[in-house]
Coordinates of C-alpha atoms and ligand atoms in Angstrom, one line a residue:
M17 CA -38.5 150.4 155.3
S18 CA -37.0 153.6 156.7
D19 CA -37.3 156.8 154.7
S20 CA -33.7 156.8 153.8
K21 CA -33.8 153.2 152.6
A22 CA -36.7 154.1 150.3
L23 CA -34.7 157.1 148.9
H24 CA -31.7 154.8 148.2
K25 CA -33.9 152.3 146.4
I26 CA -35.5 155.0 144.2
A27 CA -32.1 156.5 143.4
K28 CA -30.6 153.1 142.4
S29 CA -33.6 152.2 140.3
L30 CA -33.0 155.4 138.2
V31 CA -29.6 154.2 137.1
V32 CA -29.8 150.6 136.2
P33 CA -27.5 149.2 133.4
R34 CA -28.7 149.7 129.8
K35 CA -31.4 152.2 130.7
G36 CA -31.5 156.0 131.0
I37 CA -33.7 159.0 131.6
L38 CA -35.7 161.0 129.1
A39 CA -35.4 164.7 129.9
A40 CA -38.7 166.0 128.5
D41 CA -38.8 169.0 130.8
Q42 CA -38.4 171.9 128.4
S43 CA -40.2 175.0 129.7
P44 CA -43.1 176.1 127.5
G45 CA -40.8 178.8 126.1
S46 CA -38.0 176.4 125.2
M47 CA -40.5 173.9 123.8
N48 CA -42.0 176.6 121.6
K49 CA -38.6 177.5 120.2
Q50 CA -38.0 173.9 119.3
L51 CA -41.5 173.7 117.6
A52 CA -41.0 177.0 115.8
A53 CA -37.7 175.9 114.4
L54 CA -39.6 173.1 112.5
D55 CA -42.6 175.4 111.6
I56 CA -44.9 173.5 114.1
P57 CA -47.5 175.8 115.7
E58 CA -46.4 177.0 119.1
T59 CA -49.6 176.2 121.0
P60 CA -50.3 174.4 124.3
E61 CA -52.2 171.7 122.2
M62 CA -49.1 171.0 120.1
R63 CA -46.9 170.8 123.2
R64 CA -49.4 168.4 124.7
K65 CA -49.6 166.2 121.6
Y66 CA -45.8 166.1 121.5
R67 CA -45.5 164.9 125.1
Q68 CA -48.3 162.4 124.5
L69 CA -46.4 161.0 121.5
L70 CA -43.2 160.6 123.7
F71 CA -44.8 159.0 126.8
T72 CA -47.1 156.6 124.9
T73 CA -44.4 155.2 122.7
P74 CA -44.8 151.4 123.0
G75 CA -41.8 149.8 124.7
I76 CA -40.0 152.9 126.1
E77 CA -40.0 151.2 129.5
E78 CA -37.4 148.8 128.1
Y79 CA -34.9 151.7 128.0
V80 CA -36.2 154.4 130.3
T81 CA -36.2 154.4 134.1
G82 CA -37.6 157.9 134.5
V83 CA -39.0 160.9 132.6
I84 CA -38.3 164.5 133.7
M85 CA -41.3 166.9 133.2
H86 CA -42.1 170.5 133.7
D87 CA -44.9 171.6 136.0
G88 CA -47.4 172.1 133.1
T89 CA -46.6 168.6 131.7
I90 CA -46.9 166.5 134.9
R91 CA -50.4 168.0 135.2
N92 CA -51.4 167.3 131.6
Y93 CA -53.4 164.5 130.1
T94 CA -53.6 162.2 127.1
D95 CA -56.5 162.3 124.6
E96 CA -58.2 159.8 126.9
R97 CA -57.8 162.1 129.9
V98 CA -55.2 159.9 131.6
Q99 CA -52.7 162.1 133.5
F100 CA -49.2 161.8 132.0
S101 CA -47.7 160.8 135.3
D102 CA -50.1 157.9 135.5
V103 CA -49.2 156.8 131.9
L104 CA -45.6 156.6 133.0
I105 CA -46.3 154.9 136.3
S106 CA -48.3 152.2 134.5
K107 CA -45.2 151.4 132.5
G108 CA -43.0 151.3 135.6
I109 CA -41.3 154.6 134.8
I110 CA -40.6 157.1 137.5
P111 CA -42.1 160.6 137.0
I112 CA -39.4 163.2 137.8
I113 CA -40.3 166.9 138.2
K114 CA -38.2 169.9 137.3
V115 CA -38.7 172.2 140.3
D116 CA -36.3 175.2 139.8
T117 CA -38.0 178.2 138.2
G118 CA -35.2 179.2 135.9
T119 CA -32.3 181.6 136.1
V120 CA -31.9 185.3 136.6
P121 CA -28.7 187.4 136.3
H122 CA -26.4 187.2 139.3
N123 CA -26.4 190.8 140.5
N124 CA -22.8 192.2 140.6
F125 CA -21.5 189.2 138.6
P126 CA -21.6 190.1 134.9
G127 CA -22.2 187.1 132.6
E128 CA -23.3 184.8 135.4
V129 CA -26.8 183.6 136.4
V130 CA -28.3 182.1 139.5
T131 CA -31.1 179.6 139.7
Q132 CA -34.4 180.4 141.5
G133 CA -37.2 178.4 143.0
L134 CA -36.7 177.8 146.7
D135 CA -39.6 179.9 147.9
G136 CA -42.5 177.6 148.7
L137 CA -40.6 174.6 147.3
E138 CA -41.5 172.2 150.1
G139 CA -45.2 172.6 149.6
R140 CA -44.8 172.1 145.8
L141 CA -42.7 169.0 146.4
R142 CA -45.5 167.5 148.6
E143 CA -48.0 168.2 145.8
Y144 CA -45.8 166.6 143.2
Y145 CA -45.3 163.6 145.5
D146 CA -49.0 163.1 145.5
M147 CA -49.0 163.2 141.7
G148 CA -46.5 160.3 141.7
A149 CA -43.2 162.1 141.4
R150 CA -40.4 160.3 143.2
A151 CA -37.5 162.4 142.0
A152 CA -37.0 166.1 141.2
K153 CA -34.4 168.0 139.2
W154 CA -32.8 171.4 139.8
R155 CA -30.4 172.9 137.2
A156 CA -27.7 175.4 137.9
V157 CA -25.9 177.0 135.0
I158 CA -22.2 177.6 135.0
T159 CA -20.6 179.6 132.2
I160 CA -17.0 179.4 131.3
S161 CA -15.2 182.5 130.0
D162 CA -12.0 184.4 130.9
D163 CA -13.8 185.9 134.0
T164 CA -16.2 183.1 134.9
P165 CA -17.2 181.1 136.8
T166 CA -16.5 183.1 140.0
L167 CA -16.2 181.3 143.3
E168 CA -19.1 183.4 144.6
N169 CA -21.4 182.2 141.7
L170 CA -20.4 178.5 142.3
R171 CA -21.1 178.9 146.1
T172 CA -24.4 180.6 145.6
D173 CA -25.7 178.0 143.2
S174 CA -24.4 175.2 145.3
M175 CA -26.1 176.5 148.4
S176 CA -29.5 176.5 146.5
L177 CA -28.9 173.0 145.2
A178 CA -28.1 171.8 148.7
R179 CA -31.2 173.4 150.2
Y180 CA -33.4 172.0 147.4
A181 CA -31.8 168.5 147.8
A182 CA -32.4 168.6 151.6
M183 CA -36.1 169.6 151.1
C184 CA -36.6 166.8 148.5
Q185 CA -35.3 164.2 150.8
S186 CA -37.5 165.4 153.7
V187 CA -40.6 164.6 151.6
G188 CA -39.4 161.3 150.1
I189 CA -38.2 162.6 146.8
V190 CA -34.8 161.8 145.3
P191 CA -33.0 165.0 144.2
M192 CA -31.3 165.0 140.8
V193 CA -28.7 167.8 141.3
E194 CA -27.6 169.3 138.0
P195 CA -24.8 171.8 137.9
E196 CA -24.6 172.3 134.1
V197 CA -21.2 173.5 133.0
L198 CA -22.1 174.9 129.6
Y199 CA -20.6 173.5 126.4
A200 CA -21.0 176.9 124.7
G201 CA -17.8 178.8 124.7
S202 CA -14.2 178.8 123.4
H203 CA -12.6 177.1 126.4
S204 CA -10.2 174.1 126.1
L205 CA -10.8 170.6 127.5
E206 CA -8.3 171.3 130.3
R207 CA -10.3 174.4 131.3
A208 CA -13.6 172.5 131.2
E209 CA -12.1 169.8 133.4
A210 CA -10.7 172.4 136.0
V211 CA -14.1 174.2 136.1
T212 CA -16.2 171.0 136.4
T213 CA -13.9 169.6 139.1
E214 CA -14.2 172.9 141.1
T215 CA -17.9 173.1 140.6
L216 CA -18.5 169.5 141.8
K217 CA -16.2 169.9 144.8
I218 CA -18.0 173.1 145.9
L219 CA -21.4 171.4 145.3
F220 CA -20.5 168.3 147.4
T221 CA -19.1 170.4 150.2
A222 CA -22.4 172.3 150.3
L223 CA -24.5 169.1 150.1
K224 CA -22.5 167.6 153.1
E225 CA -22.8 170.9 155.1
Q226 CA -26.6 170.7 154.6
R227 CA -26.5 167.1 155.8
V228 CA -27.9 165.7 152.5
D229 CA -27.8 161.9 152.3
L230 CA -25.5 161.4 149.4
S231 CA -26.7 157.8 148.8
G232 CA -30.2 159.2 148.1
L233 CA -29.4 161.6 145.3
I234 CA -28.4 161.4 141.6
L235 CA -25.8 163.7 140.0
K236 CA -26.7 165.1 136.6
S237 CA -23.6 166.3 135.0
S238 CA -22.2 167.7 131.8
M239 CA -19.6 165.6 130.1
V240 CA -16.2 167.2 130.2
L241 CA -15.3 168.5 126.8
A242 CA -13.7 171.5 125.0
G243 CA -16.2 174.3 124.3
S244 CA -18.3 174.5 121.1
E245 CA -16.1 177.3 119.8
Y246 CA -12.7 175.9 120.7
N247 CA -10.5 175.2 117.7
E248 CA -10.3 171.5 118.4
Q249 CA -13.2 169.3 119.4
S250 CA -12.5 166.6 122.0
S251 CA -12.4 163.0 120.8
P252 CA -14.6 160.4 122.6
R253 CA -11.6 159.0 124.3
E254 CA -10.5 162.4 125.5
V255 CA -14.1 163.1 126.8
A256 CA -14.2 159.8 128.6
E257 CA -10.8 160.2 130.3
A258 CA -11.4 163.9 131.3
S259 CA -14.9 163.1 132.6
L260 CA -13.9 160.1 134.6
R261 CA -10.9 161.9 136.1
T262 CA -13.1 164.8 137.0
Y263 CA -15.6 162.5 138.9
K264 CA -12.8 160.6 140.6
N265 CA -11.5 163.9 141.9
S266 CA -14.8 165.4 143.0
V267 CA -17.7 163.0 143.5
P268 CA -18.0 161.0 146.7
E269 CA -18.3 157.2 146.3
E270 CA -21.7 157.0 148.1
V271 CA -23.4 158.8 145.2
P272 CA -25.2 155.9 143.4
G273 CA -25.3 157.4 139.9
I274 CA -24.1 160.0 137.5
V275 CA -26.3 160.8 134.6
F276 CA -25.4 163.0 131.6
L277 CA -27.1 165.8 129.8
S278 CA -26.4 166.1 126.1
G279 CA -25.8 169.9 126.4
G280 CA -26.0 170.8 122.7
Q281 CA -23.9 167.9 121.3
T282 CA -25.5 166.2 118.3
P283 CA -27.4 163.1 119.2
E284 CA -24.8 160.9 117.6
R285 CA -21.9 162.6 119.5
A286 CA -23.7 162.3 122.8
T287 CA -24.2 158.6 122.2
E288 CA -20.6 158.1 121.0
N289 CA -19.2 159.8 124.1
L290 CA -21.4 157.8 126.4
N291 CA -20.1 154.7 124.7
A292 CA -16.5 155.9 125.2
I293 CA -17.2 156.4 129.0
A294 CA -18.6 152.9 129.2
M295 CA -15.5 151.5 127.4
K296 CA -13.2 153.3 129.8
E297 CA -15.2 152.0 132.7
K298 CA -14.8 148.4 131.4
E299 CA -11.0 149.0 130.9
V300 CA -10.5 150.0 134.5
G301 CA -12.9 147.4 136.0
G302 CA -15.6 149.8 137.1
Y303 CA -16.3 152.9 139.1
P304 CA -18.3 153.4 142.3
W305 CA -21.1 155.1 140.3
E306 CA -23.6 153.8 137.8
F307 CA -23.6 155.9 134.6
A308 CA -26.6 156.7 132.4
F309 CA -27.9 159.1 129.8
S310 CA -30.4 161.7 130.7
Y311 CA -30.7 163.6 127.4
S312 CA -33.3 166.0 126.1
R313 CA -32.1 167.2 122.8
G314 CA -29.8 164.2 122.4
L315 CA -32.9 162.0 122.3
E316 CA -35.6 164.3 121.0
Q317 CA -34.2 166.1 118.0
P318 CA -34.8 163.2 115.6
V319 CA -38.2 162.7 117.1
Q320 CA -39.3 166.3 116.4
Q321 CA -37.8 166.1 112.9
A322 CA -39.8 162.9 112.2
W323 CA -43.1 164.3 113.7
L324 CA -43.3 167.8 112.3
G325 CA -46.5 168.3 114.2
D326 CA -48.5 166.0 111.9
D327 CA -50.6 163.2 113.4
K328 CA -49.8 161.0 110.4
N329 CA -46.1 161.0 111.5
V330 CA -46.7 159.9 115.2
K331 CA -45.6 156.3 114.5
K332 CA -42.5 157.4 112.6
A333 CA -41.6 159.8 115.4
Q334 CA -42.1 157.1 118.1
E335 CA -39.8 154.8 116.1
A336 CA -37.2 157.6 116.0
L337 CA -37.4 157.8 119.8
L338 CA -37.0 154.0 120.2
N339 CA -34.1 154.0 117.8
R340 CA -32.2 156.7 119.7
L341 CA -33.0 155.0 123.1
R342 CA -31.8 151.7 121.7
L343 CA -28.5 153.2 120.5
N344 CA -27.9 154.9 123.9
S345 CA -28.8 151.7 125.7
M346 CA -26.1 149.9 123.7
A347 CA -23.7 152.8 124.4
D348 CA -24.3 152.4 128.1
S349 CA -22.8 148.9 127.8
A350 CA -20.0 150.0 125.4
E351 CA -21.7 148.1 122.6
Y352 CA -22.4 151.0 120.2
T353 CA -20.6 151.7 117.0
A354 CA -21.1 154.6 114.6
S355 CA -22.1 152.2 111.8
M356 CA -25.3 151.5 113.7
E357 CA -26.6 155.0 112.9
Ligands
13P9 P1 -30.0 168.4 127.1 O1 -29.7 166.9 127.0 O2 -30.7 168.9 125.9 O3 -28.8 169.2 127.4 O4 -31.0 168.7 128.3 C1 -30.8 168.0 129.4 C2 -31.4 168.7 130.6 O5 -32.1 168.2 131.4 C3 -30.9 170.1 130.7 O6 -31.3 170.6 131.9

């Protein structure tokens, strides 16, 4: 099999019907904040125990194609000293590594950030490949306000995403390109649609310019919805219609899959909106792309609340994870209803 065929196969295997991706790639800082909110000690050992709980949940492979991890997590181990990536591989789950190193202010562009991490990336990708990673994620952050995003900010982030994607493919890793248009803000649904469409158009122009193989990548996108502070929250039907119109207008057909982040929506709302997207897809008879969930908070909030850092609650927490995964799996096929909660 040629290299590009192998990439296409991995990309497709990440977005099969009824399954999704578990985004467990919080940085140590973000993970600590989530632990602290529940009075769980913010220690490396608690972070390790939490990831162990997630990855060893019996049966997650029924719903999960891939798990996204931070550098510290992919190198970490279970109590029995089995590397987390090997735990996942033994279940047929693809280890995915987050490779950007976070954001910094975009100089001269108040209120905007750019994502870093290109320096030395190719070497790091080779190391992750040897640890079993077959996909990698890079997240750009786009903020909507009266003055943002600027064209320059979108171009800068898109160029980095395109360079990262090209490097990933050169070493046999599928890039998961994530331009996150933030839900936070007081923007309307129409504005979210206009910004997401522009963001994706600029991104795909950059990917093509850098000769990235579009059949060997996954798009990780925000759903298109009015901002968290807008006076009227978008209905599931509105989210589905705006999101699908956006992708039709900006995502090339060769891209095998579009996966969603939950972005601060409640777990229930993220599931309901995924279901509405699948319903709309059925109505129109399908789209060129396979859709799937790739949630972090949308899957993990109930797990953390059930666990509370106590070994006695591990089973209960694993059941909470399976429950959320099952509901999203149903939503992926438009079979979810709110009464299942
Ligand atoms: P959320 O689902 O919590 O938005 O996180 C997904 C993700 O990977 C953000 O980069």
